[in-house]
Coordinates of C-alpha atoms and ligand atoms in Angstrom, one line a residue:
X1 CA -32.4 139.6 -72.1
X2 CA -35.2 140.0 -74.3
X3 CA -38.5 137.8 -72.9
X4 CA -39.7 137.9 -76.8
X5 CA -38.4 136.6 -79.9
X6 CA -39.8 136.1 -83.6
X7 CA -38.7 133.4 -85.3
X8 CA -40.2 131.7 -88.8
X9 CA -43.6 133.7 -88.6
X10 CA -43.5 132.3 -84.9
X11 CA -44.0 134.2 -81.2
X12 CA -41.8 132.4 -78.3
X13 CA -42.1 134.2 -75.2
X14 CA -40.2 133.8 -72.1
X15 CA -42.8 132.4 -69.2
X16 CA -43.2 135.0 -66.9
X17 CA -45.3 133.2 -64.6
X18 CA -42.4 130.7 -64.6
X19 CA -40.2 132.5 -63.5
X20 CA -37.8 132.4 -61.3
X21 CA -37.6 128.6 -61.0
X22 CA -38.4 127.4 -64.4
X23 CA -36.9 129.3 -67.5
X24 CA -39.5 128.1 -70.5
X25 CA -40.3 129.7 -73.5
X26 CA -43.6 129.3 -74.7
X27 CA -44.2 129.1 -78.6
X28 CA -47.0 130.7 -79.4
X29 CA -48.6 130.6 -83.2
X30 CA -52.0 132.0 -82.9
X31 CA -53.1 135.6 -82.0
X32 CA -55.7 134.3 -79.5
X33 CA -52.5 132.5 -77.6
X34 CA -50.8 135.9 -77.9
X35 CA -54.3 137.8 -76.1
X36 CA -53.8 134.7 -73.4
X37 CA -50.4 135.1 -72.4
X38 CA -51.1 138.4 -71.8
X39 CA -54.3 138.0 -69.8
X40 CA -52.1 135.5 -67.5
X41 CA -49.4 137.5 -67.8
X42 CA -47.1 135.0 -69.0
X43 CA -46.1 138.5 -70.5
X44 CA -46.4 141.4 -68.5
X45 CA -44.4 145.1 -68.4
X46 CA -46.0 147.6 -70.2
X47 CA -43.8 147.9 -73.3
X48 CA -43.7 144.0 -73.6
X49 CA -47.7 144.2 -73.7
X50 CA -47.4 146.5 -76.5
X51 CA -44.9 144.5 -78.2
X52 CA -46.5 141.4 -77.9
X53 CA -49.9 142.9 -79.2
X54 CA -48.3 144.5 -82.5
X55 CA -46.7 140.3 -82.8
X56 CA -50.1 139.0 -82.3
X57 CA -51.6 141.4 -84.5
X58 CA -48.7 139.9 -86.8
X59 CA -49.7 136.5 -86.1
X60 CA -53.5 137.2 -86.8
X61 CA -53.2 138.5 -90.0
X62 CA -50.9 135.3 -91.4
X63 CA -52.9 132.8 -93.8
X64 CA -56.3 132.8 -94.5
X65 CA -59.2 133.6 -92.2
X66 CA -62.4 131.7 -92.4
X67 CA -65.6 134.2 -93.0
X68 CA -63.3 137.1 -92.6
X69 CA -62.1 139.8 -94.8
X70 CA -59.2 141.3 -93.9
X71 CA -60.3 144.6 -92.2
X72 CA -63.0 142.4 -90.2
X73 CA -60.5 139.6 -89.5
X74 CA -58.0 143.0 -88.1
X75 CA -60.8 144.8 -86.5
X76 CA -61.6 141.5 -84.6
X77 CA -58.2 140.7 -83.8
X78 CA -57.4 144.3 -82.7
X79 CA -60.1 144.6 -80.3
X80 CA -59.4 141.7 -78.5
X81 CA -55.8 142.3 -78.2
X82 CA -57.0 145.7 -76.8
X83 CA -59.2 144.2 -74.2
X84 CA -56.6 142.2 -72.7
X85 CA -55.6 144.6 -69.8
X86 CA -56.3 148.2 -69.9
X87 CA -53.7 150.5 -68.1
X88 CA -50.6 150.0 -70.1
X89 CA -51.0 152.7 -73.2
X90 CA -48.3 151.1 -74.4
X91 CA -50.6 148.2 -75.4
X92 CA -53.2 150.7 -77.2
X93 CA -49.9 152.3 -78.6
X94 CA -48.5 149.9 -80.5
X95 CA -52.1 148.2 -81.8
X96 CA -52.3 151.5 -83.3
X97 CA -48.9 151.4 -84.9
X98 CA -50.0 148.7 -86.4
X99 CA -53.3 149.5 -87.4
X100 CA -52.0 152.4 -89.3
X101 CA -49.9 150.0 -91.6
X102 CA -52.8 148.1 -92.3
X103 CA -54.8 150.6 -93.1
X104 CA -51.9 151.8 -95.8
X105 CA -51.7 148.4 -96.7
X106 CA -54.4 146.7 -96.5
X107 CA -54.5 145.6 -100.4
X108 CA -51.0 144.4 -100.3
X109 CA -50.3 141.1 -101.0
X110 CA -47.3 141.3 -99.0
X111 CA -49.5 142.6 -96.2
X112 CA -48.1 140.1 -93.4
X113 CA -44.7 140.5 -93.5
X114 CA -44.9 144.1 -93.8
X115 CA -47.2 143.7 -90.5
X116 CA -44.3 141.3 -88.7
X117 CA -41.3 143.4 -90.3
X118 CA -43.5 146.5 -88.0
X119 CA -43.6 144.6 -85.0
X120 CA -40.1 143.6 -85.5
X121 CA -39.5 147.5 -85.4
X122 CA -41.2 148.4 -82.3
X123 CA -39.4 145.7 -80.6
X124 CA -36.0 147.0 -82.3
X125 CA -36.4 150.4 -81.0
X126 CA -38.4 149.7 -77.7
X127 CA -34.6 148.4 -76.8
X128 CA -32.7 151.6 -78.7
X129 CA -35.2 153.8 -76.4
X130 CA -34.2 152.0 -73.3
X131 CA -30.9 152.3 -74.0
X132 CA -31.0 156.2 -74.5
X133 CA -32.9 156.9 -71.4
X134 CA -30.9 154.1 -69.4
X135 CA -28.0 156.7 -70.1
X136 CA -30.1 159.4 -69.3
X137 CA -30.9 158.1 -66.2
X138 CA -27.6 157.5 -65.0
X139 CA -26.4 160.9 -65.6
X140 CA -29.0 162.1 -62.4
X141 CA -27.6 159.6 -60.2
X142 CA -24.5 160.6 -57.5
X143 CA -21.6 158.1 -57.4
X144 CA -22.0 155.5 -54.6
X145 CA -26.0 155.5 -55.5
X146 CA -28.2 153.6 -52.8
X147 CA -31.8 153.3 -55.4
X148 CA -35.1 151.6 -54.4
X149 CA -37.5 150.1 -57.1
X150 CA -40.6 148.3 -57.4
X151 CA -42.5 146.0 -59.3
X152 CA -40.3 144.7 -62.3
X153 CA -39.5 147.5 -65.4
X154 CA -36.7 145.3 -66.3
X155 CA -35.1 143.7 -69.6
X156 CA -38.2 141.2 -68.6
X157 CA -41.0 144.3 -69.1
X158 CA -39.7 145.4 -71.9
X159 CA -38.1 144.6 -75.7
X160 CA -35.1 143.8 -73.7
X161 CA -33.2 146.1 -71.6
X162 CA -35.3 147.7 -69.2
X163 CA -36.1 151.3 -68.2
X164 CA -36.0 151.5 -64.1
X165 CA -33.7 148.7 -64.7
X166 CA -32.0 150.0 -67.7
X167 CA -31.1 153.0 -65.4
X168 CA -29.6 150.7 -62.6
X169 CA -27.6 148.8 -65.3
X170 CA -26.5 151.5 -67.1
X171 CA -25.3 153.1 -63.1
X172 CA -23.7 149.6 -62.1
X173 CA -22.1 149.7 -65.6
X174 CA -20.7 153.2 -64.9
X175 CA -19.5 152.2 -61.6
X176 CA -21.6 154.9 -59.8
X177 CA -24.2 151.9 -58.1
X178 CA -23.9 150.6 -54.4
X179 CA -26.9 149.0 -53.7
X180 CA -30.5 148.2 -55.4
X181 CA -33.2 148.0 -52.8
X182 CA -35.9 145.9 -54.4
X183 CA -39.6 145.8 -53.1
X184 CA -40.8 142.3 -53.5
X185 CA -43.9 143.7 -55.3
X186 CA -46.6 142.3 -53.6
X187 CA -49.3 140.3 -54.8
X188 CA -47.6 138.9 -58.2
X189 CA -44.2 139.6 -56.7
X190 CA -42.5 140.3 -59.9
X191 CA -39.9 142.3 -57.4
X192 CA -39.0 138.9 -55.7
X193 CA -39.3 136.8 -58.6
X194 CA -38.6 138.8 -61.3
X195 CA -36.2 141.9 -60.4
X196 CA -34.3 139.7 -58.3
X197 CA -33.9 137.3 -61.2
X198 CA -32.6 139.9 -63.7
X199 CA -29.9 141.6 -61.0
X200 CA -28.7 138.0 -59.8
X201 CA -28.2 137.0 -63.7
X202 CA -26.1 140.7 -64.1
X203 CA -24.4 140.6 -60.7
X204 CA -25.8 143.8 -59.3
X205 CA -25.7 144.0 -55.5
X206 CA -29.4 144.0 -54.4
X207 CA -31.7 143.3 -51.5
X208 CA -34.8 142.2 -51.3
X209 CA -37.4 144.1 -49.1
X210 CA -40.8 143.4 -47.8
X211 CA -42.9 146.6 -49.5
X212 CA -43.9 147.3 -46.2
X213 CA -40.1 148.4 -45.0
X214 CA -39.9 151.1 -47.3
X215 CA -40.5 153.5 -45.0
X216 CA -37.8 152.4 -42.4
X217 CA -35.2 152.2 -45.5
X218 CA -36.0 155.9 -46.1
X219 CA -36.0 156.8 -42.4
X220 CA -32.6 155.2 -41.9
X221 CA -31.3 157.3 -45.3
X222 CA -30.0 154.5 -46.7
X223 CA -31.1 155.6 -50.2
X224 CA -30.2 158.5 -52.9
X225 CA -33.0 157.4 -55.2
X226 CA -36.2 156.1 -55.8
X227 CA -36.5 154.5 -59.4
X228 CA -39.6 153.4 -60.6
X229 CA -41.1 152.1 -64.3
X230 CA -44.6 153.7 -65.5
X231 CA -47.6 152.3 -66.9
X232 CA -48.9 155.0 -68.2
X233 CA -48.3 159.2 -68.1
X234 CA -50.3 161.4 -68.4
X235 CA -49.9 164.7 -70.6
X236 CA -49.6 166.4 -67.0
X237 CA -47.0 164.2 -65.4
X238 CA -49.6 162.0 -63.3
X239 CA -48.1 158.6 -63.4
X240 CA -49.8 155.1 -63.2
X241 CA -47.4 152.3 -61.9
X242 CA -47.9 149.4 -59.7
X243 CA -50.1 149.5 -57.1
X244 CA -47.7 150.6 -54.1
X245 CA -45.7 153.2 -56.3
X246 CA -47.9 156.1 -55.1
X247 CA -46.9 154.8 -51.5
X248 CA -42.8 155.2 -52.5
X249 CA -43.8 158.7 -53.5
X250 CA -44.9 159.9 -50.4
X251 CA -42.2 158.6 -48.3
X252 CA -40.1 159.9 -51.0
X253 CA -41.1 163.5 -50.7
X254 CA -41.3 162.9 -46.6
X255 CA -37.7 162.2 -46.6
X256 CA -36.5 164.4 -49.0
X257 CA -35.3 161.7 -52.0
X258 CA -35.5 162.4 -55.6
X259 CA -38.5 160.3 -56.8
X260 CA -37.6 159.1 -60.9
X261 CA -40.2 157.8 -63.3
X262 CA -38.4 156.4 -66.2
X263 CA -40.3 155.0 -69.7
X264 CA -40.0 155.4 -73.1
X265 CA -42.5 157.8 -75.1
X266 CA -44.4 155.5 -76.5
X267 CA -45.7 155.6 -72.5
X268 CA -47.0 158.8 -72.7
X269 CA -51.1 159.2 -73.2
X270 CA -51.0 162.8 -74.6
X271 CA -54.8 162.1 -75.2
X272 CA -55.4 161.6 -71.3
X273 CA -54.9 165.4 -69.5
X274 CA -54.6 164.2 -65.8
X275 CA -53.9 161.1 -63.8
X276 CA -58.0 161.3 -63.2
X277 CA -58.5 159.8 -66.9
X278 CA -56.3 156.9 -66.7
X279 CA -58.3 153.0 -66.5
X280 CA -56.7 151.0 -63.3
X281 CA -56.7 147.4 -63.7
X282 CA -58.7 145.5 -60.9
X283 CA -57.5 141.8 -60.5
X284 CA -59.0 138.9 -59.0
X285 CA -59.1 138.8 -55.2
X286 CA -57.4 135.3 -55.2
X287 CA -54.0 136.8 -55.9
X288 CA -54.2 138.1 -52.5
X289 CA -56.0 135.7 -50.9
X290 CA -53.9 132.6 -52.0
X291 CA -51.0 133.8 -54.1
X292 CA -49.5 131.5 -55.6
X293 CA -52.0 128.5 -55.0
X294 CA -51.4 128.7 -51.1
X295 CA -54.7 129.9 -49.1
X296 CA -53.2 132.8 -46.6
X297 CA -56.8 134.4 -45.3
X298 CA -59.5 132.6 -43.6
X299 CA -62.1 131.4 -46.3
X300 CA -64.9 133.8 -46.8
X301 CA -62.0 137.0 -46.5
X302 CA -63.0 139.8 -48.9
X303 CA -60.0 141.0 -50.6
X304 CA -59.7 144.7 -53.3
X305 CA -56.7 144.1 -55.8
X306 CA -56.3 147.1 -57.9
X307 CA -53.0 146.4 -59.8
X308 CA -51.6 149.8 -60.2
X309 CA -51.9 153.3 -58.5
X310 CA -51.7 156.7 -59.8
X311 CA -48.3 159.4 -58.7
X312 CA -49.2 162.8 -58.7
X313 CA -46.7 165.1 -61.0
X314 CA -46.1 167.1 -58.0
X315 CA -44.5 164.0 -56.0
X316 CA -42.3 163.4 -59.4
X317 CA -38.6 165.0 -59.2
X318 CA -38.1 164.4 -63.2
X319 CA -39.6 161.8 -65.8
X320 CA -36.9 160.1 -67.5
X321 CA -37.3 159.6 -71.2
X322 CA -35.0 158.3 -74.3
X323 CA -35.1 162.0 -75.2
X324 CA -33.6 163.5 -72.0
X325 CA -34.7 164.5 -68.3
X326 CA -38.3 166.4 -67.9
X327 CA -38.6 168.4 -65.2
X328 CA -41.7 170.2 -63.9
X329 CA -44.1 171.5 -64.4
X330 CA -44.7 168.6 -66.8
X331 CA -46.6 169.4 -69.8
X332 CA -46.4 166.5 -73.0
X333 CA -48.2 167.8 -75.5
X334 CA -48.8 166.4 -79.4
X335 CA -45.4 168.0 -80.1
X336 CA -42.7 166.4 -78.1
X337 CA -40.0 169.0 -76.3
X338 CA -36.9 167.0 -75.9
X339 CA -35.0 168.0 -73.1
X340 CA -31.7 166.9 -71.1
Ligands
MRU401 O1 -48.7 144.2 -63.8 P1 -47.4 144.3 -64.5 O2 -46.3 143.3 -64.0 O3 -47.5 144.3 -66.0 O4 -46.9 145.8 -64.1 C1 -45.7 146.2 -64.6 C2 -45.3 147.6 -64.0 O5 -46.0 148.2 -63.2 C3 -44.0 148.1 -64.5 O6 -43.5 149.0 -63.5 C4 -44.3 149.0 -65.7 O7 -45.1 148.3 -66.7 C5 -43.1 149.5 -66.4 S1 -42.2 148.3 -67.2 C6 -40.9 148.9 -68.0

């Protein structure tokens, strides 16, 4: 369930906006459609971004470019692929991937297929990565495991299998899930439409939850887990994730569940010390005040819609990654310790 594919020097990328009603896949051919779809979030998940950046940076550096040399016609396309939205590191992560293959390569006449054969790589091992740490994941679970999630960090956010979500498949897979509680995610509801669209398609039993009845969930002890997707971590453990993640981790530690962050590495800012340092995405006030095209406040209603939140380390039972389980104190430095 991959929501990108390359095909003949061409981006096609599975309409997240669409989704659930409408399954269309967008071709895109430019590097400005690329920055677009992520704006909109057409494309959304924090290693999608990235992947879709290092396509785009793919797509931008095809043919010839008008007034351009190359390292201006990159530099140009770079920086406004890194403007598009600015919590994901994953984004910034992969740009520089990229950037340091151009900048090996920037005299090679075989420059743009070495740049799409890169992309093509960071998509092939965003999914390897997911699949590691979906096994990972698994192994923390107990057998009969109730789990709560939020926001979408599915096959949908990522190159294709998903990292909260690769740890429920991998758990359904292994016969050790009962139940996925799914918070509808509000404003964009990519729980309701997105989460909910990826467990129906894999028959994983799931329901759907207003965000607001987490707490009751956790008070009845209905669940064994709380599994969540990250934006970005810093080198200390502080996690950014959707904006109501922070929210899980308190009821989490009030009622005594294991709270799991799962991601690849390539989400881990080793540059940013402390949760303090990392950029939250504001969005427009009219995707609370008329989601979806359908007024819900009285005109005139003032409305603050900061898209993710930050999780303290300390709230964090372990951060799941496709080199094992990290347990506190938390402490990602240049040098990666692998651990399981
Ligand atoms: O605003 P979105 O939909 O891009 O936010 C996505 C999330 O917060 C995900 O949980 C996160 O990117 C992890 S995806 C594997």
């Amino acid at each position: 369930m991959s929501p990108l594919r390359w095909q003949h020097d061409t981006l096609y990328l599975l309409d997240q906006a669409e989704l659930p009603h409408e399954e269309i896949w967008l071709k895109i051919v430019s590097w400005e459609g690329v920055a677009e779809a992520i704006r909109t979030m057409q494309v959304r998940g924090a290693p999608a971004i990235g992947i879709a950046a290092a396509y785009g940076i793919a797509l931008g550096m095809q043919g010839t470019y008008s007034g351009d040399d190359r390292a201006a016609r990159f530099s140009r396309v770079a920086a406004t692929l890194r403007e598009t939205r600015p919590t994901a590191v994953n984004l910034f992560w992969a740009i520089e991937r990229m950037e340091r293959l151009f900048n090996e390569q920037a005299d090679s006449p075989g420059l743009p297929a070495l740049l799409a054969d890169e992309a093509a790589a960071i998509h092939t091992e965003d999914i390897e990565a997911n699949r590691r740490l979906g096994e990972h994941g698994s192994r923390v679970l107990p057998s009969g495991a109730r789990v709560l999630t939020i926001c979408n960090a599915g096959g949908l956010a990522t190159g294709g299998y998903g990292t909260a979500l690769g740890v429920i498949r991998e758990a359904h897979q292994s016969g050790k899930l009962s139940m996925v509680y799914a918070c509808e995610t509000r404003p964009r509801l990519q729980g309701a439409r997105l989460t909910a669209w990826e467990l129906t398609h894999e028959k994983i039993p799931f329901q759907l939850i207003v965000d607001s009845a987490a707490g009751r969930l956790m008070a009845e002890k209905k669940i064994d887990a709380v599994i969540v997707g990250a934006d970005r971590i810093a080198r200390n453990g502080d996690t950014a994730n959707k904006i109501g993640t922070y929210t899980l981790a308190v009821l989490a530690d009030r009622h005594k569940v294991p709270f799991y962050v799962v991601a690849p590495q390539s989400t881990i800012d080793r540059a940013t010390l402390s949760g303090e340092g990392i950029p939250i995405e504001e969005r427009s006030a009219e995707e609370v005040l008329a989601p979806f095209g359908t007024a819900i406040a009285p005109a005139g209603t003032a409305a603050w819609n900061p898209a993710f939140d930050v999780t303290p380390a300390e709230l964090i039972t372990a951060i799941i990654t496709e080199a094992g389980v990290h347990r506190p104190p938390y402490s990602f430095s240049e040098c990666e310790v692998a651990r399981s």
